Amino acid sequence: QSALTQPPSASGSPGQSVTISCTGTSTDVGGYDFVSWYQQHPGKAPKLIIYEVTKRPSGVSDRFSGSKSGNTASLAVSGLQADDEADYYCSSYAGSNTLTFGGGTKLTVL
Amino acid sequence: QVQLVQSGAEVNKPGSSVKVSCKASGGTFGNYAINWVRQAPGQGLEWVGGIVPIFGSPNYGQKFQGRVTITADIFAKTAYMELSSLTSEDTALYSCAGGQGYHYGSGIPYWGQGTLVTVSS
């Protein structure tokens, strides 16, 4: 298992939209529709915001949306708000009952 | 609503082992995957391994194969992670995290408070 590749940083102004990518291989992201995204504020536990590529848990804002094309998954955040500033991690099922995470992306709201 | 409460912080010497516990309440323990995820200071999330208690067989991240043992006691509603041959690179916050069902890929909505493991001589 290798870690999924995410950009180390992303940024946008309040009200704008931003997209974070998560690149894997055909043995993880590309092979299964089991990509999740997590938001983590400093000192807090990760919060599940997207699962199974596009699904949002109850209570998660519809400003967050997920998609996938080939070996790359993406998280889109629209209408950026100050509280969206956090670290974002993708994860993917990698076969044989294993998971792999991305390296994380620090989102800054300018 | 599943709640996960972990054992307290540990300080261990290089070469030793550490065992962390994770007690669940709410939900039906055993019907969802329990994952162990670690985060070194200032670093990202890393999947250590997991177990679906009613199935019993644990699964491990490749990096930790041979050095980690994950078990679960359904009656005690508690999962355990033991990591051996510790080095300073194992210093991290270790979290147990409950999934949404049997499949590891279905997302992890429930997280314990984390157990800080420090490896130092």
Short mmCIF file of C-alpha atoms in Angstrom, two decimals:
data_model
loop_
_atom_site.label_atom_id
_atom_site.label_comp_id
_atom_site.label_asym_id
_atom_site.label_seq_id
_atom_site.Cartn_x
_atom_site.Cartn_y
_atom_site.Cartn_z
CA GLN A 1 0.00 0.00 0.00
CA SER A 2 1.24 3.46 -0.88
CA ALA A 3 -0.19 6.68 0.43
CA LEU A 4 -2.55 8.52 -1.88
CA THR A 5 -1.22 11.77 -3.33
CA GLN A 6 -2.81 15.07 -2.31
CA PRO A 7 -1.54 18.61 -2.84
CA PRO A 8 -0.02 19.87 0.42
CA SER A 9 -2.00 23.08 0.32
CA ALA A 10 -5.01 24.79 -1.24
CA SER A 11 -6.58 28.17 -0.70
CA GLY A 12 -9.50 30.36 -1.62
CA SER A 13 -11.32 33.49 -0.56
CA PRO A 14 -14.61 33.46 1.33
CA GLY A 15 -17.47 32.62 -0.99
CA GLN A 16 -15.24 31.03 -3.60
CA SER A 17 -14.95 27.36 -4.50
CA VAL A 18 -11.92 25.13 -4.19
CA THR A 19 -11.19 21.57 -5.30
CA ILE A 20 -8.74 19.16 -3.67
CA SER A 21 -7.47 16.16 -5.60
CA CYS A 22 -6.50 12.71 -4.36
CA THR A 23 -4.56 10.50 -6.77
CA GLY A 24 -4.08 6.80 -6.35
CA THR A 25 -3.83 3.78 -8.60
CA SER A 26 -6.07 1.16 -10.14
CA THR A 27 -5.61 -0.94 -7.00
CA ASP A 28 -7.18 1.62 -4.72
CA VAL A 29 -8.99 4.80 -5.90
CA GLY A 30 -9.49 3.57 -9.43
CA GLY A 31 -10.52 0.08 -8.46
CA TYR A 32 -13.31 0.75 -5.99
CA ASP A 33 -16.02 3.30 -5.28
CA PHE A 34 -14.88 3.48 -1.67
CA VAL A 35 -13.24 6.87 -1.33
CA SER A 36 -13.83 8.93 1.81
CA TRP A 37 -12.88 12.45 2.81
CA TYR A 38 -12.19 13.77 6.30
CA GLN A 39 -11.93 17.29 7.70
CA GLN A 40 -9.62 17.80 10.66
CA HIS A 41 -9.37 21.00 12.67
CA PRO A 42 -6.26 21.46 14.86
CA GLY A 43 -6.36 19.33 17.96
CA LYS A 44 -9.57 17.61 16.92
CA ALA A 45 -10.49 14.17 15.65
CA PRO A 46 -11.09 13.79 11.92
CA LYS A 47 -14.69 14.29 10.79
CA LEU A 48 -16.15 12.20 7.98
CA ILE A 49 -17.56 14.53 5.31
CA ILE A 50 -17.81 12.28 2.23
CA TYR A 51 -17.97 8.51 1.91
CA GLU A 52 -18.32 6.11 -1.00
CA VAL A 53 -17.07 8.84 -3.37
CA THR A 54 -20.16 11.06 -3.37
CA LYS A 55 -22.27 10.43 -0.26
CA ARG A 56 -22.57 12.95 2.58
CA PRO A 57 -23.26 11.86 6.16
CA SER A 58 -26.27 13.39 7.81
CA GLY A 59 -25.51 16.89 9.03
CA VAL A 60 -22.67 17.61 6.62
CA SER A 61 -23.19 20.74 4.54
CA ASP A 62 -24.06 20.28 0.87
CA ARG A 63 -21.25 22.75 0.13
CA PHE A 64 -19.03 19.66 0.25
CA SER A 65 -19.20 17.28 -2.70
CA GLY A 66 -17.10 14.39 -3.95
CA SER A 67 -16.37 12.88 -7.32
CA LYS A 68 -14.00 10.46 -9.00
CA SER A 69 -12.51 10.01 -12.44
CA GLY A 70 -10.16 7.14 -13.10
CA ASN A 71 -7.51 6.99 -10.40
CA THR A 72 -8.21 10.49 -9.08
CA ALA A 73 -10.88 11.50 -6.58
CA SER A 74 -11.78 15.09 -5.83
CA LEU A 75 -13.38 17.04 -3.02
CA ALA A 76 -15.08 20.29 -3.94
CA VAL A 77 -15.90 22.93 -1.36
CA SER A 78 -18.19 25.71 -2.52
CA GLY A 79 -19.07 28.98 -0.79
CA LEU A 80 -15.90 28.91 1.31
CA GLN A 81 -16.33 29.92 4.93
CA ALA A 82 -13.76 30.69 7.60
CA ASP A 83 -14.58 27.47 9.43
CA ASP A 84 -13.64 25.42 6.35
CA GLU A 85 -10.00 26.21 7.12
CA ALA A 86 -8.67 22.81 8.18
CA ASP A 87 -6.69 19.81 7.00
CA TYR A 88 -8.45 17.48 4.58
CA TYR A 89 -7.59 13.82 4.09
CA CYS A 90 -8.80 11.35 1.52
CA SER A 91 -8.84 7.62 2.06
CA SER A 92 -9.56 4.69 -0.19
CA TYR A 93 -10.24 1.03 0.16
CA ALA A 94 -7.16 -0.74 -1.22
CA GLY A 95 -8.37 -4.33 -1.46
CA SER A 96 -7.84 -7.29 0.88
CA ASN A 97 -9.59 -5.48 3.73
CA THR A 98 -7.10 -2.62 3.87
CA LEU A 99 -7.33 1.15 3.77
CA THR A 100 -4.93 3.83 2.69
CA PHE A 101 -4.92 7.55 3.42
CA GLY A 102 -3.67 10.54 1.50
CA GLY A 103 -0.96 12.79 2.89
CA GLY A 104 -3.43 15.57 3.64
CA THR A 105 -4.14 19.03 2.25
CA LYS A 106 -4.12 22.18 4.34
CA LEU A 107 -6.95 24.43 3.18
CA THR A 108 -6.50 28.12 3.90
CA VAL A 109 -9.38 30.58 3.64
CA LEU A 110 -7.78 33.87 2.66
CA GLN B 1 -24.56 6.79 18.27
CA VAL B 2 -21.29 4.94 18.83
CA GLN B 3 -18.88 6.33 21.39
CA LEU B 4 -15.31 5.09 21.70
CA VAL B 5 -13.20 5.65 24.82
CA GLN B 6 -9.52 4.78 24.76
CA SER B 7 -6.97 4.04 27.46
CA GLY B 8 -4.60 6.72 28.68
CA ALA B 9 -1.31 8.05 27.43
CA GLU B 10 1.74 5.79 27.42
CA VAL B 11 5.48 6.35 27.62
CA ASN B 12 7.51 3.39 26.44
CA LYS B 13 11.16 2.59 25.91
CA PRO B 14 12.57 1.70 22.50
CA GLY B 15 12.23 -2.00 21.81
CA SER B 16 9.26 -2.48 24.12
CA SER B 17 5.58 -3.03 23.31
CA VAL B 18 2.45 -0.99 23.96
CA LYS B 19 -1.17 -2.10 24.15
CA VAL B 20 -4.01 0.39 23.72
CA SER B 21 -7.64 -0.37 24.46
CA CYS B 22 -10.82 1.07 22.96
CA LYS B 23 -14.16 0.55 24.71
CA ALA B 24 -17.37 1.09 22.74
CA SER B 25 -20.80 2.14 23.88
CA GLY B 26 -23.94 2.69 21.84
CA GLY B 27 -24.57 0.85 18.62
CA THR B 28 -24.05 -2.89 18.30
CA PHE B 29 -20.41 -3.70 18.93
CA GLY B 30 -19.15 -6.25 16.48
CA ASN B 31 -21.32 -5.16 13.57
CA TYR B 32 -18.91 -2.54 12.29
CA ALA B 33 -15.21 -2.39 11.53
CA ILE B 34 -12.92 -1.00 14.20
CA ASN B 35 -9.95 0.76 12.63
CA TRP B 36 -6.72 1.88 14.26
CA VAL B 37 -5.29 5.06 12.78
CA ARG B 38 -2.19 6.87 13.93
CA GLN B 39 -1.00 10.44 13.48
CA ALA B 40 2.57 11.42 14.28
CA PRO B 41 3.11 15.00 15.51
CA GLY B 42 2.49 17.40 12.63
CA GLN B 43 1.96 14.53 10.20
CA GLY B 44 -0.94 12.92 8.37
CA LEU B 45 -3.22 10.00 9.08
CA GLU B 46 -1.91 6.46 8.71
CA TRP B 47 -4.00 3.29 8.80
CA VAL B 48 -2.48 0.76 11.17
CA GLY B 49 -5.10 -1.96 10.79
CA GLY B 50 -8.59 -3.03 11.73
CA ILE B 51 -10.96 -5.75 12.77
CA VAL B 52 -14.64 -6.58 12.39
CA PRO B 53 -15.27 -8.17 15.80
CA ILE B 54 -17.96 -10.65 14.73
CA PHE B 55 -15.61 -11.97 12.06
CA GLY B 56 -12.59 -12.00 14.34
CA SER B 57 -9.81 -11.88 11.75
CA PRO B 58 -7.75 -8.69 11.92
CA ASN B 59 -6.27 -6.90 8.93
CA TYR B 60 -3.06 -4.92 9.00
CA GLY B 61 -1.39 -2.19 7.02
CA GLN B 62 1.60 -3.53 5.11
CA LYS B 63 3.99 -1.30 7.03
CA PHE B 64 2.91 -2.81 10.34
CA GLN B 65 2.68 -6.48 9.39
CA GLY B 66 4.53 -8.63 11.90
CA ARG B 67 4.67 -5.89 14.51
CA VAL B 68 1.01 -5.16 15.31
CA THR B 69 -1.71 -7.32 16.81
CA ILE B 70 -5.33 -6.21 16.83
CA THR B 71 -7.95 -8.09 18.81
CA ALA B 72 -11.50 -7.57 20.01
CA ASP B 73 -13.56 -8.85 22.93
CA ILE B 74 -17.22 -8.74 21.91
CA PHE B 75 -18.50 -9.36 25.43
CA ALA B 76 -16.39 -6.53 26.85
CA LYS B 77 -17.18 -4.33 23.81
CA THR B 78 -13.49 -3.52 23.66
CA ALA B 79 -10.88 -3.58 20.92
CA TYR B 80 -7.13 -3.67 21.48
CA MET B 81 -4.07 -2.73 19.47
CA GLU B 82 -0.63 -3.93 20.50
CA LEU B 83 2.47 -2.62 18.74
CA SER B 84 5.86 -4.19 19.42
CA SER B 85 9.53 -3.36 18.78
CA LEU B 86 8.81 0.33 19.31
CA THR B 87 11.11 3.01 17.94
CA SER B 88 10.98 6.80 18.19
CA GLU B 89 9.19 6.81 14.84
CA ASP B 90 6.21 5.16 16.52
CA THR B 91 5.62 8.24 18.67
CA ALA B 92 2.13 9.28 17.64
CA LEU B 93 -1.51 9.69 18.59
CA TYR B 94 -3.21 6.32 18.10
CA SER B 95 -6.96 6.46 17.54
CA CYS B 96 -9.56 3.77 17.30
CA ALA B 97 -12.31 4.63 14.87
CA GLY B 98 -15.57 2.89 14.10
CA GLY B 99 -16.85 2.33 10.61
CA GLN B 100 -20.34 2.28 9.18
CA GLY B 101 -20.58 -1.46 8.71
CA TYR B 102 -18.52 -4.48 7.83
CA HIS B 103 -16.71 -2.93 4.87
CA TYR B 104 -13.56 -0.99 5.65
CA GLY B 105 -14.20 1.32 2.72
CA SER B 106 -17.56 2.65 3.87
CA GLY B 107 -16.18 5.59 5.82
CA ILE B 108 -15.27 6.12 9.47
CA PRO B 109 -17.72 8.37 11.33
CA TYR B 110 -16.85 7.49 14.94
CA TRP B 111 -13.48 8.35 16.50
CA GLY B 112 -12.03 7.79 19.94
CA GLN B 113 -10.22 10.58 21.77
CA GLY B 114 -6.82 9.19 20.83
CA THR B 115 -4.03 7.73 22.94
CA LEU B 116 -0.66 9.45 22.82
CA VAL B 117 2.14 6.92 22.69
CA THR B 118 5.59 8.37 23.30
CA VAL B 119 8.66 6.24 22.69
CA SER B 120 11.63 7.55 24.59
CA SER B 121 14.59 6.16 26.48
#
